[in-house]
Short mmCIF file of N, CA, C and O in Angstrom, two decimals:
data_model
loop_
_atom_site.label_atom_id
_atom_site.label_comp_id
_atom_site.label_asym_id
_atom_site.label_seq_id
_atom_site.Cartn_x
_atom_site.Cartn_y
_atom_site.Cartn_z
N UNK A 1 -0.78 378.46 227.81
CA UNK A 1 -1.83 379.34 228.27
C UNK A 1 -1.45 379.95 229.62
O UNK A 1 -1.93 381.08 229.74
N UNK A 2 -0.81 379.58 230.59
CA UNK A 2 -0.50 379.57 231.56
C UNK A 2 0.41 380.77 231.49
O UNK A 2 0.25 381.78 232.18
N UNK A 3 1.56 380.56 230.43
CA UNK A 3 2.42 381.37 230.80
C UNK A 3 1.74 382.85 229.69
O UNK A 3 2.31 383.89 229.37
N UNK A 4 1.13 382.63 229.55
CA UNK A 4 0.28 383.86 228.73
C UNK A 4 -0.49 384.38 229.77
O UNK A 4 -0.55 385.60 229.91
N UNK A 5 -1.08 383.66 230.51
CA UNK A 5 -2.17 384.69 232.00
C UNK A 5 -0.75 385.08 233.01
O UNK A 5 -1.01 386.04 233.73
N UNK A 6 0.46 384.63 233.17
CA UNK A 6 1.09 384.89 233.74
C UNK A 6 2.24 386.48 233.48
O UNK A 6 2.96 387.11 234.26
N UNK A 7 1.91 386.64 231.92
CA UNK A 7 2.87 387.25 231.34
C UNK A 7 1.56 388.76 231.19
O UNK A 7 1.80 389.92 230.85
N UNK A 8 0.58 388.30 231.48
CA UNK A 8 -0.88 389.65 231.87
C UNK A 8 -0.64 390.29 232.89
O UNK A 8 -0.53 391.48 233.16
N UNK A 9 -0.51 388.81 233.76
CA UNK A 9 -0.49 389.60 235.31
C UNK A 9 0.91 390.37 235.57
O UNK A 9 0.96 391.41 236.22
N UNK A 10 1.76 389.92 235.14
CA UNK A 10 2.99 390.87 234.81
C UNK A 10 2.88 392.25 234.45
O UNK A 10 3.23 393.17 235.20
N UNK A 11 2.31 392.43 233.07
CA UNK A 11 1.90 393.52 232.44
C UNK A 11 0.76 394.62 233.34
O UNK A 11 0.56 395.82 233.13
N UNK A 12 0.11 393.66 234.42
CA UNK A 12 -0.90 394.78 234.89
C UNK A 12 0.10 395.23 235.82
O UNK A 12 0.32 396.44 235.78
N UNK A 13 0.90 394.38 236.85
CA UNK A 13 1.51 395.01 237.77
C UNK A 13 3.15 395.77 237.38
O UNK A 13 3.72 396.74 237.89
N UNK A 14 3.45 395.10 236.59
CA UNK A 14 4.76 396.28 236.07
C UNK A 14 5.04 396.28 234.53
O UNK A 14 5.93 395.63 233.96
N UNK A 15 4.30 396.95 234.08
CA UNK A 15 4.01 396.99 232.45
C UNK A 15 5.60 396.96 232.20
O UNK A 15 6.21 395.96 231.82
N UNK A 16 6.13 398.14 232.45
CA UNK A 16 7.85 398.02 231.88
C UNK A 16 8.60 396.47 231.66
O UNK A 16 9.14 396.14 230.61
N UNK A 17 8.53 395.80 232.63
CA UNK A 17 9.35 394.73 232.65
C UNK A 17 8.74 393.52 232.09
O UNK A 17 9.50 392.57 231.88
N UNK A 18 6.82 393.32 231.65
CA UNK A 18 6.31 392.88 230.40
C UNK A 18 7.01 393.43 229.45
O UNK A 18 7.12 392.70 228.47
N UNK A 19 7.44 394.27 229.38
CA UNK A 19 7.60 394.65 227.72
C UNK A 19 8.46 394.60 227.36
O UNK A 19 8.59 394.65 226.14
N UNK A 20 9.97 394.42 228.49
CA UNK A 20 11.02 394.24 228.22
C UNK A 20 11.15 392.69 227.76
O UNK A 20 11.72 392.27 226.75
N UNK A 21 10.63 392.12 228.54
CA UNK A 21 10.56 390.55 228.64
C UNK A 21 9.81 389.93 227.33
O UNK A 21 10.02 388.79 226.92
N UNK A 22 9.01 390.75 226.83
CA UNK A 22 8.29 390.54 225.34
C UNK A 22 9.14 390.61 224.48
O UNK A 22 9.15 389.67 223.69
N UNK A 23 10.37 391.91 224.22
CA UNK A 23 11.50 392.03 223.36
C UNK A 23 12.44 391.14 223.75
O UNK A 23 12.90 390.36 222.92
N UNK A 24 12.87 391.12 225.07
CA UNK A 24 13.92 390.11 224.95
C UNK A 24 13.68 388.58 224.48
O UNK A 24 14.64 387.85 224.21
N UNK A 25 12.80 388.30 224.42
CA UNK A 25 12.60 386.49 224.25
C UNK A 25 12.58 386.08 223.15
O UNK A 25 13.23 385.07 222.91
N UNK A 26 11.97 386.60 222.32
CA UNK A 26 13.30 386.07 220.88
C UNK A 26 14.36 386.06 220.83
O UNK A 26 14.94 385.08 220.37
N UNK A 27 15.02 387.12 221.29
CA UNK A 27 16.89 387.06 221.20
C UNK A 27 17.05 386.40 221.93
O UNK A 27 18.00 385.72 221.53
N UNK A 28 16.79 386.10 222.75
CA UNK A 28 16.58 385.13 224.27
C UNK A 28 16.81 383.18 223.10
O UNK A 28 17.75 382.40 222.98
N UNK A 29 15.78 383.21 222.69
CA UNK A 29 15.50 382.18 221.77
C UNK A 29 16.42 382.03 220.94
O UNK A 29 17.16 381.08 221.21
N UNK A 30 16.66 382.59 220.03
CA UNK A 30 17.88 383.05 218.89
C UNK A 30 19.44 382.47 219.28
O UNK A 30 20.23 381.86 218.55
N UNK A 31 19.60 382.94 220.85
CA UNK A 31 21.08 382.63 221.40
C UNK A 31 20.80 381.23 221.70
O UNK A 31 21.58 380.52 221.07
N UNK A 32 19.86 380.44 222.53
CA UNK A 32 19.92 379.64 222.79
C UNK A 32 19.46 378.20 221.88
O UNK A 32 19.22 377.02 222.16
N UNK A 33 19.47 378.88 220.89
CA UNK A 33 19.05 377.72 219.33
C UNK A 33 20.42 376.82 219.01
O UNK A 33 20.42 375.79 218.33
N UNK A 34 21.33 377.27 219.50
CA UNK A 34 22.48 376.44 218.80
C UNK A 34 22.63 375.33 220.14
O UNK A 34 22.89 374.13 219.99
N UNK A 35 22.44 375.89 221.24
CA UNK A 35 22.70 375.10 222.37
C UNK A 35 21.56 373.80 222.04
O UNK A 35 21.88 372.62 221.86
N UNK A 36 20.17 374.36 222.02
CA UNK A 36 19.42 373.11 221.87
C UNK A 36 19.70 372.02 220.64
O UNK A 36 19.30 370.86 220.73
N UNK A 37 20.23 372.38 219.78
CA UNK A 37 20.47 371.82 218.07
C UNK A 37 21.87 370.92 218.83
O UNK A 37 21.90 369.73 218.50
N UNK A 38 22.90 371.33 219.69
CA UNK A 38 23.79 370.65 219.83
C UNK A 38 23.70 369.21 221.25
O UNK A 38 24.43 368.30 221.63
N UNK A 39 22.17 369.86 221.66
CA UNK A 39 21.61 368.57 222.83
C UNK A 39 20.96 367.35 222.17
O UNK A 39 20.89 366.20 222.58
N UNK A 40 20.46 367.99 220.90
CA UNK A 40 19.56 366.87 220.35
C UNK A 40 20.64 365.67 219.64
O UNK A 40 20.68 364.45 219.80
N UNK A 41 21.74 366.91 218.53
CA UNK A 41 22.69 365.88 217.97
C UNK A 41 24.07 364.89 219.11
O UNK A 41 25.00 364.19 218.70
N UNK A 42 23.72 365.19 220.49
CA UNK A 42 24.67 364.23 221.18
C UNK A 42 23.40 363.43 221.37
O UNK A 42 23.36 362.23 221.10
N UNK A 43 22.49 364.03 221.79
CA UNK A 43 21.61 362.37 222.54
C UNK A 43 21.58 361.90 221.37
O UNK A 43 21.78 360.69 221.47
N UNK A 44 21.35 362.34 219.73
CA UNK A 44 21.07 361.32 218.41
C UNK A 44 22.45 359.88 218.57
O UNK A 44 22.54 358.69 218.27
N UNK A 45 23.42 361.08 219.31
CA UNK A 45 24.96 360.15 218.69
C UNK A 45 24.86 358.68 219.89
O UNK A 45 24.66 357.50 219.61
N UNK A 46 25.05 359.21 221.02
CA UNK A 46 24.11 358.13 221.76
C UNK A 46 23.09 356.95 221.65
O UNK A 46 23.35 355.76 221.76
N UNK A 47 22.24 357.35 221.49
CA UNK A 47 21.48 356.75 220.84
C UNK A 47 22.06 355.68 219.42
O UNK A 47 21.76 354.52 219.11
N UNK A 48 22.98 356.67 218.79
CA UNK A 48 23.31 355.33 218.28
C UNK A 48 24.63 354.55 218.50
O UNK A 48 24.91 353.54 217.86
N UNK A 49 25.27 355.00 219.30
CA UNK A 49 26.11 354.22 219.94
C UNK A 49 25.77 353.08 220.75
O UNK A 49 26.21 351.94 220.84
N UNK A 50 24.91 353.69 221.28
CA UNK A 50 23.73 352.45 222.07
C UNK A 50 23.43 351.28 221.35
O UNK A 50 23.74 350.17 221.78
N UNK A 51 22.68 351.51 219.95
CA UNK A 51 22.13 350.76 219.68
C UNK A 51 23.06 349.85 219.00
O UNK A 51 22.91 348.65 218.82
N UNK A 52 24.30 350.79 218.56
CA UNK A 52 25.26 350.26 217.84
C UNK A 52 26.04 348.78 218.99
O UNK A 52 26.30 347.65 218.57
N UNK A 53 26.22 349.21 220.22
CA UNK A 53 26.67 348.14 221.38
C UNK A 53 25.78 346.90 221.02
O UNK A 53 26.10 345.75 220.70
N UNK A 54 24.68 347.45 221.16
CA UNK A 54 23.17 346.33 221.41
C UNK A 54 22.71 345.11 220.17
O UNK A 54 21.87 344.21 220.22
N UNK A 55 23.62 345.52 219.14
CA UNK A 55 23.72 344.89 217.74
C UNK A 55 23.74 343.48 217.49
O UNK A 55 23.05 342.72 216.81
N UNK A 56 25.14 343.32 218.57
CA UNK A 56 25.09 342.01 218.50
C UNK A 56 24.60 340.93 219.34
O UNK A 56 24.80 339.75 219.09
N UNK A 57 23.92 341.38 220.40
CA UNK A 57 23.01 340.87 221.27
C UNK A 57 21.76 340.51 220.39
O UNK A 57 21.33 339.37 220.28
N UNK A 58 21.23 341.62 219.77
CA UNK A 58 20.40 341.26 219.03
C UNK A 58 20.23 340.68 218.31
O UNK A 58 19.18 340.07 218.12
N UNK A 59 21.61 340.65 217.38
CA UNK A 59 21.68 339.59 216.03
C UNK A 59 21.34 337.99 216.77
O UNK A 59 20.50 337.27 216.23
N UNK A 60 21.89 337.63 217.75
CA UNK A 60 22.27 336.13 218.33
C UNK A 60 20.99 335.81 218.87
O UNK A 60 20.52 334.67 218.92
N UNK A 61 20.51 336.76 219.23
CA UNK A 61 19.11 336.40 219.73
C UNK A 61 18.18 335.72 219.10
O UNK A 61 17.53 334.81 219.62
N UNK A 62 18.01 336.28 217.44
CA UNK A 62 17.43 335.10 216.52
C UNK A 62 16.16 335.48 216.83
O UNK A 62 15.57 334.41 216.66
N UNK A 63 15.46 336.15 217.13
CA UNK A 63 14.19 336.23 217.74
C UNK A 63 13.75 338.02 217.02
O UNK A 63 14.46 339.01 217.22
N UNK A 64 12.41 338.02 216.17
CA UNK A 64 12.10 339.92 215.77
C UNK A 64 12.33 340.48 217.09
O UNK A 64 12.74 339.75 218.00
N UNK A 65 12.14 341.46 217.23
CA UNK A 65 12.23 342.53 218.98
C UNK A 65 10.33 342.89 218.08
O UNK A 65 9.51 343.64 218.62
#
């Protein structure tokens, strides 16, 4: 909501550069889709490398978590 009253007050004081900023942000979005898809699948790999370390701590433990 915020950035919607923010993206008004834009538009009242320099309509042009609302409107540029309206077209660009999908392509904006579009380019930066592969970057986010490739942050999620390292922290996934992590994550299980992690848990993969933590395995046998857990097994010996003998105890549910």
């Amino acid at each position: 909501m915020a950035a919607f009253l923010l993206w008004l007050l834009l538009l009242v004081f320099c309509w042009p550069i609302a409107l540029l900023a309206l077209v660009l942000y999908p392509i904006i979005w579009l380019v930066l889709l592969p970057f986010r898809l490739v942050g999620i699948t390292v922290g996934a790999v992590f994550a299980f490398l992690g848990a993969l370390l933590m395995l046998p701590a857990r097994v010996l433990r003998g105890r549910p978590v």
